Every structure is written in structure tokens, then in C-alpha cells.
PDB file of C-alpha atoms in Angstrom:
ATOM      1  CA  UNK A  69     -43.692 -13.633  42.013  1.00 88.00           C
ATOM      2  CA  UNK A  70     -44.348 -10.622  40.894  1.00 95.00           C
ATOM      3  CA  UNK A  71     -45.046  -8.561  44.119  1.00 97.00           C
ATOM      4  CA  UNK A  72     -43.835  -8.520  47.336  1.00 96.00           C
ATOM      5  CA  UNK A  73     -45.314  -6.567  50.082  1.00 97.00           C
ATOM      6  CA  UNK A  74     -43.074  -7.256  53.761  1.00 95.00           C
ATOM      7  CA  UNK A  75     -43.502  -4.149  54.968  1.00 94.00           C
ATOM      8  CA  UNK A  76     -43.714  -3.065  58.762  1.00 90.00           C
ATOM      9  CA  UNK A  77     -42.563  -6.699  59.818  1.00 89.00           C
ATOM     10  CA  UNK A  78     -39.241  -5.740  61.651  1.00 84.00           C
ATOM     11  CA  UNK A  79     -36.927  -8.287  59.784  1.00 89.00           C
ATOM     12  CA  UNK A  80     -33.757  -6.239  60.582  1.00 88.00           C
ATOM     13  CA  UNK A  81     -31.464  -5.323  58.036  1.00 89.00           C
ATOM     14  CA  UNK A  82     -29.627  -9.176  58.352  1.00 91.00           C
ATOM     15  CA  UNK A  83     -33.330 -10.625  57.039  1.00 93.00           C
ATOM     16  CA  UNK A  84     -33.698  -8.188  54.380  1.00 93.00           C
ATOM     17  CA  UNK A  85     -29.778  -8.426  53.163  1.00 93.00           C
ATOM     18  CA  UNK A  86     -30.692 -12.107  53.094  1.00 95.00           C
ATOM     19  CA  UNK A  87     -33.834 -11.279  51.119  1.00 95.00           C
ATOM     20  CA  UNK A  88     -32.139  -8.959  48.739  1.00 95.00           C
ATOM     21  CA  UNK A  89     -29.010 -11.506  47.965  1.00 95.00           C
ATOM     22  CA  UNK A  90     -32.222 -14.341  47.182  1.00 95.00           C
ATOM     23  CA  UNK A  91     -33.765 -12.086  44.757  1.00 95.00           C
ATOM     24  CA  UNK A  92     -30.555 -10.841  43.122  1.00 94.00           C
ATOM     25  CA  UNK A  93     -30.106 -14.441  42.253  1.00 94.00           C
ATOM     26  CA  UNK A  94     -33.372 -15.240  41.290  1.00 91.00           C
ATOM     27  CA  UNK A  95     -32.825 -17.121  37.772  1.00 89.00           C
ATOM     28  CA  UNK A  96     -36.017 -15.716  36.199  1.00 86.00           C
ATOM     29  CA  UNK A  97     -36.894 -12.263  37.705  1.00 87.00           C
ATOM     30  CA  UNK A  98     -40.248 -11.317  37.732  1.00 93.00           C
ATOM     31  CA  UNK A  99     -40.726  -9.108  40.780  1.00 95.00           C
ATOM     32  CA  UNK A 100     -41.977  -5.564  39.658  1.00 96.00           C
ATOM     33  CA  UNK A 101     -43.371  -4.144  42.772  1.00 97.00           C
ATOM     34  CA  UNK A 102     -41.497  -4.128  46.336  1.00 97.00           C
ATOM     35  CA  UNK A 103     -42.215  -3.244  49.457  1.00 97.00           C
ATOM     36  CA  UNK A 104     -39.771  -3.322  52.044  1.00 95.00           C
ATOM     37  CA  UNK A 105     -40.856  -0.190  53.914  1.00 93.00           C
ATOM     38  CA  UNK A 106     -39.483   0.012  57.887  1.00 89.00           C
ATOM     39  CA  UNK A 107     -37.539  -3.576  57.905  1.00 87.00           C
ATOM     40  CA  UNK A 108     -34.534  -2.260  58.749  1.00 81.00           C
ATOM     41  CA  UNK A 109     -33.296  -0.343  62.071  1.00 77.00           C
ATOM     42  CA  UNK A 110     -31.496   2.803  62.135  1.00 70.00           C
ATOM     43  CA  UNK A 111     -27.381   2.704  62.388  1.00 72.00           C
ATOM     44  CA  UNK A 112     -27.801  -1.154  61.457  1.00 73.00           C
ATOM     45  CA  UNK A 113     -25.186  -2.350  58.576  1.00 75.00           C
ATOM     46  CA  UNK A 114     -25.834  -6.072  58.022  1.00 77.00           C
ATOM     47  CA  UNK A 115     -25.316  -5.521  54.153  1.00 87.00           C
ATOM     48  CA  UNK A 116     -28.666  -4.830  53.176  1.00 92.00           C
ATOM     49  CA  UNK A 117     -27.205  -1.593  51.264  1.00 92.00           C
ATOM     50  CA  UNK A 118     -24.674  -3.843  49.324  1.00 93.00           C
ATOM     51  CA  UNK A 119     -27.304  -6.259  48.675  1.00 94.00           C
ATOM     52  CA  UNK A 120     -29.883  -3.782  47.257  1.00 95.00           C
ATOM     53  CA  UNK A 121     -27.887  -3.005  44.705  1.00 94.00           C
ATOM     54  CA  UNK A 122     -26.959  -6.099  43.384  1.00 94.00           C
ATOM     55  CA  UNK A 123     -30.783  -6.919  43.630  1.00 94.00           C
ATOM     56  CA  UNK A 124     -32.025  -3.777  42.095  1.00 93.00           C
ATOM     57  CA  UNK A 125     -28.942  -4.696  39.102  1.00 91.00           C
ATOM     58  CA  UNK A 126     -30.312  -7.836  38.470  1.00 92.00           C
ATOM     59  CA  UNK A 127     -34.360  -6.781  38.433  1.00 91.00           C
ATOM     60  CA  UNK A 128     -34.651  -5.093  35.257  1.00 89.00           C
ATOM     61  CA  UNK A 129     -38.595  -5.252  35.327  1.00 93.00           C
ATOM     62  CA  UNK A 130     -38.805  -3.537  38.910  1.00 95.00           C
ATOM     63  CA  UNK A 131     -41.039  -1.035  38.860  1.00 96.00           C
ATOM     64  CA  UNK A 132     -42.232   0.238  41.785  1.00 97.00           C
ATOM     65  CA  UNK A 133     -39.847   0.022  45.113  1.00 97.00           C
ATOM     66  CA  UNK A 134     -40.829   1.024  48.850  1.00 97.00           C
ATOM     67  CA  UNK A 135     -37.896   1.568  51.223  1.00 95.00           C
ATOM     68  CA  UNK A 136     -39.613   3.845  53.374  1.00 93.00           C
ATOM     69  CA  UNK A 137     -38.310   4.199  56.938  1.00 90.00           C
ATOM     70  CA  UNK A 138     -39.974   6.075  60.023  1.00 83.00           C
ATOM     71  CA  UNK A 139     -40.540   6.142  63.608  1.00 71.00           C
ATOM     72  CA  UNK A 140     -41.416   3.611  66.270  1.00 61.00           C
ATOM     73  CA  UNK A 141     -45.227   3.695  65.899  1.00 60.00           C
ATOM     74  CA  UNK A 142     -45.795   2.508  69.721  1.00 59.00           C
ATOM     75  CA  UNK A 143     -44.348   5.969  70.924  1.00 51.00           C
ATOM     76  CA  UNK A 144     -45.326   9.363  70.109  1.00 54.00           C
ATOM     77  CA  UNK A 145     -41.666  11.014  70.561  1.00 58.00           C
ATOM     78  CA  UNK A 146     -39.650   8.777  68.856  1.00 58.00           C
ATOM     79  CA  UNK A 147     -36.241   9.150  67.055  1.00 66.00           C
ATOM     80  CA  UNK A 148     -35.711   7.928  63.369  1.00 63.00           C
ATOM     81  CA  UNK A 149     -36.352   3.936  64.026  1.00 72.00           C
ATOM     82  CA  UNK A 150     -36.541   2.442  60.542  1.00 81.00           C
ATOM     83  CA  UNK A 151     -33.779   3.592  57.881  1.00 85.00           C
ATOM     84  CA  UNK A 152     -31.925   2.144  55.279  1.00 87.00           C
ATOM     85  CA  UNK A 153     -28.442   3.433  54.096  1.00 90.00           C
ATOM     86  CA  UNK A 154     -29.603   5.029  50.594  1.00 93.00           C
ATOM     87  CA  UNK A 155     -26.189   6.077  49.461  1.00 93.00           C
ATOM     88  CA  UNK A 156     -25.184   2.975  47.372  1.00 93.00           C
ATOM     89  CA  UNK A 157     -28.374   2.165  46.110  1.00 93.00           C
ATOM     90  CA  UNK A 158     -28.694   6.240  44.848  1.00 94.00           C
ATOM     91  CA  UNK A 159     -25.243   5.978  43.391  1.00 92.00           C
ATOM     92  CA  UNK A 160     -25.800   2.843  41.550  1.00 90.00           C
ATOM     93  CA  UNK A 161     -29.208   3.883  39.695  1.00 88.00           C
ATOM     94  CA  UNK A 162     -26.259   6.005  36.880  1.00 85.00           C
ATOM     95  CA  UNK A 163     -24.815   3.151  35.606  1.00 80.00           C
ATOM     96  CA  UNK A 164     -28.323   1.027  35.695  1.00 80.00           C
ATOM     97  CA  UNK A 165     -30.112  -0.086  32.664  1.00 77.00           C
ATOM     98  CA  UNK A 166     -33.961  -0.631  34.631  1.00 81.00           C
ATOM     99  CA  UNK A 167     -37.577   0.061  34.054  1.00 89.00           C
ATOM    100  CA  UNK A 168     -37.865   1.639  37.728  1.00 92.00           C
ATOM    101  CA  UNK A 169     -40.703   4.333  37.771  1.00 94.00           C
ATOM    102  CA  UNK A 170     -41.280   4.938  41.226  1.00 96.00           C
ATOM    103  CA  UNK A 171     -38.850   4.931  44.726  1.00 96.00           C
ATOM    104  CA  UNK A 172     -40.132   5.747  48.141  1.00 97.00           C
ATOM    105  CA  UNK A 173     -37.413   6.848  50.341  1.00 96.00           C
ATOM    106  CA  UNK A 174     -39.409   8.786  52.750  1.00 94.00           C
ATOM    107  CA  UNK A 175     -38.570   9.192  56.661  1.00 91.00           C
ATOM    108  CA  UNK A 176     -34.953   7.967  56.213  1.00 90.00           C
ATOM    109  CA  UNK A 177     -32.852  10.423  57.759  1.00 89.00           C
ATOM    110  CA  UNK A 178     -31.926  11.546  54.239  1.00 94.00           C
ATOM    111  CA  UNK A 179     -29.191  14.856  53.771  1.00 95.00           C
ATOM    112  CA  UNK A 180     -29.035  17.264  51.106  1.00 97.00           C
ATOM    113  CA  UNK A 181     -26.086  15.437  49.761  1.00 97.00           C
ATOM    114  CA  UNK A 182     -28.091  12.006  49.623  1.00 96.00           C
ATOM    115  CA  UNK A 183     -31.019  13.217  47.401  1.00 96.00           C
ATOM    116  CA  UNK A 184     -28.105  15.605  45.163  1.00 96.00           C
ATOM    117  CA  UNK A 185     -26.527  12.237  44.894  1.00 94.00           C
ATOM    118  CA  UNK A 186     -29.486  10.704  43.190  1.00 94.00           C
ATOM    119  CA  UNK A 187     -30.365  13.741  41.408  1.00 94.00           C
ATOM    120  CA  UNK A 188     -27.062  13.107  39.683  1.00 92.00           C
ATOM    121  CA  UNK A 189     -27.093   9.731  38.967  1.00 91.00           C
ATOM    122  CA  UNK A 190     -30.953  10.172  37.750  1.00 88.00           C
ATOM    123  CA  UNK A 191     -30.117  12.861  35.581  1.00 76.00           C
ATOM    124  CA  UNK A 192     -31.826  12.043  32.491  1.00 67.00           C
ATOM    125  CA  UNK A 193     -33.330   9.107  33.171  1.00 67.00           C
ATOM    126  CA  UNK A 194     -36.595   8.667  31.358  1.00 71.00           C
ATOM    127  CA  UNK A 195     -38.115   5.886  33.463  1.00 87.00           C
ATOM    128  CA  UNK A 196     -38.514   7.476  36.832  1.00 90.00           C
ATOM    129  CA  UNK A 197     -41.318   9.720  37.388  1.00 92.00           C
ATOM    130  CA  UNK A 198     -41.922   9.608  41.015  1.00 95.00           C
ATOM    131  CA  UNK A 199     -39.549  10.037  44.151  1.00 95.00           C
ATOM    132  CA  UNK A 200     -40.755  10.714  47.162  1.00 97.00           C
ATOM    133  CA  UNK A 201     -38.550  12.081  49.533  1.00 96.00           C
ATOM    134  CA  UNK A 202     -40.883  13.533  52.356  1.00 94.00           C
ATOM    135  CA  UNK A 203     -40.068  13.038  55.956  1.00 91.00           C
ATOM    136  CA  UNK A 204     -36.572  13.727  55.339  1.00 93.00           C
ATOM    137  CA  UNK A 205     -35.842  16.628  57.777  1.00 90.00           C
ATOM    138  CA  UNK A 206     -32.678  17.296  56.454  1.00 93.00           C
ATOM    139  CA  UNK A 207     -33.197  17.739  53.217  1.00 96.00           C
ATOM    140  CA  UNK A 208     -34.111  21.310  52.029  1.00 97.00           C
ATOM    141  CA  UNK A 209     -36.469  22.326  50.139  1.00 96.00           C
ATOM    142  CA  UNK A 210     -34.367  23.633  47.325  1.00 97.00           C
ATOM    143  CA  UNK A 211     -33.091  20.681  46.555  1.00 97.00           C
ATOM    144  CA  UNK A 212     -36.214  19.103  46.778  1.00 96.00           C
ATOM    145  CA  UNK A 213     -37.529  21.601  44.171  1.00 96.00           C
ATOM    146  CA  UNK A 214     -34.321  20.372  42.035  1.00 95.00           C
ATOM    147  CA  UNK A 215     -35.628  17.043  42.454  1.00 95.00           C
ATOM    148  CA  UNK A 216     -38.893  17.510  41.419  1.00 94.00           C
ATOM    149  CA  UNK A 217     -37.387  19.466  38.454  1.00 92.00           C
ATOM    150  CA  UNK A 218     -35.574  16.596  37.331  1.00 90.00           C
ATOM    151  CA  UNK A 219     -38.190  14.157  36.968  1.00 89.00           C
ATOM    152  CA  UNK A 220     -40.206  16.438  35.207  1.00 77.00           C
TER     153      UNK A 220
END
């Protein structure tokens, strides 16, 4: 397997903790392009967080990874509806020896102090070339621009 594209099936963050934990003991990792993009509701902790780390530790050919979140597509007013808890998984990429090159983490209720997070632990990393961050609406655009910087 060496892609995996699940996105916009509404597996909940239990589904995709269990999919991350299966993958992080995979015994011969392949997987270099995934796609988990609005699985996982808003304010839901199942340990999909935990388990993308350990995942994302054990894939050192990942390449590409989509954990886009977003709005309820059925309504037109909608509040944040698909989000995953970025924190861990940011904090983890310093001390992570991987051949990542591109992260979506758009439309997940991100903060300034999420994306300075990762700018920090990507600091220098020679891998990553793409981030995209947009949909964020708390995120400013300075530090976006610091972002951007940094993977220059």
C-alpha cells in the first residue's frame, strides 16, 4: 500500500485512531501518500492525535499527508465540523527523522500558537516544502508570512 485516500468518509476520530495505531504497526511501511482529510469531528478526542504521531514516527517514507478539516458541506452556515487536534503531531515533527514534503492542515481551527509551534519544530528541516495552512481564521497573517519564510 502505498496510498491511501479516506477522505470525506466521516470515520470519527475512534476509526481513524484505530487506523493510525494499524499503520504505526505496519511491519513493512510503504504508505507515502495519505489522505485523511475531514474524518474526524470537532472537540472529539478518541486518540487519533496520540496515534498520529506514533504513525507518522514509524512512516519514514511518508510523503505527502492530508489532514484537512472544514465545514459541514450540507449547510451553508456551518461552524468548524471536521478538525483534528494538530498540537502533538506539530510538536513531534522536531525530534522526527522523515521524508515528509508536504502537510495539509487547512480549515482546522488552527491559532497563532499552533502554526508557531510547527514553525519551531520545522525549523530547518530540509524535507518539507509545502504547508498549507489556509482556512485557519485564527491564524494571522504574519505568522503565516513566517511560515512561508521558513520553508523557503
Amino acid at each position: 500500500l502505498v496510498k491511501l485516500d479516506i477522505s470525506d468518509c466521516g470515520i470519527g476520530d475512534d476509526a481513524l485512531a484505530m487506523l493510525f495505531q494499524g499503520l504505526s504497526e505496519s511491519v513493512t511501511p510503504r504508505l507515502e501518500v495519505l489522505n485523511v482529510a475531514r474524518n474526524s469531528k470537532a472537540n472529539e478526542d478518541f486518540g487519533a492525535s496520540k496515534w498520529l504521531v506514533r504513525m507518522f514516527n514509524h512512516l519514514k517514507v511518508l510523503k505527502s499527508l492530508d489532514v484537512s478539516g472544514g465545514r459541514d458541506r450540507k449547510t451553508t452556515k456551518s461552524k468548524l465540523y471536521w478538525s483534528l487536534d494538530l498540537k502533538p503531531f506539530f510538536k513531534n515533527l522536531k525530534d522526527t527523522d522523515t521524508s515528509i514534503v508536504t502537510i495539509n492542515a487547512s480549515c482546522n481551527g488552527l491559532k497563532d500558537t499552533d502554526v508557531n509551534l510547527l514553525i519551531n519544530s520545522i525549523n530547518n528541516r530540509s524535507t518539507l516544502k509545502t504547508v498549507d495552512i489556509r482556512g485557519n481564521e485564527n491564524v494571522t497573517s504574519l505568522t503565516a508570512k513566517r511560515l512561508m519564510a521558513i520553508l523557503k
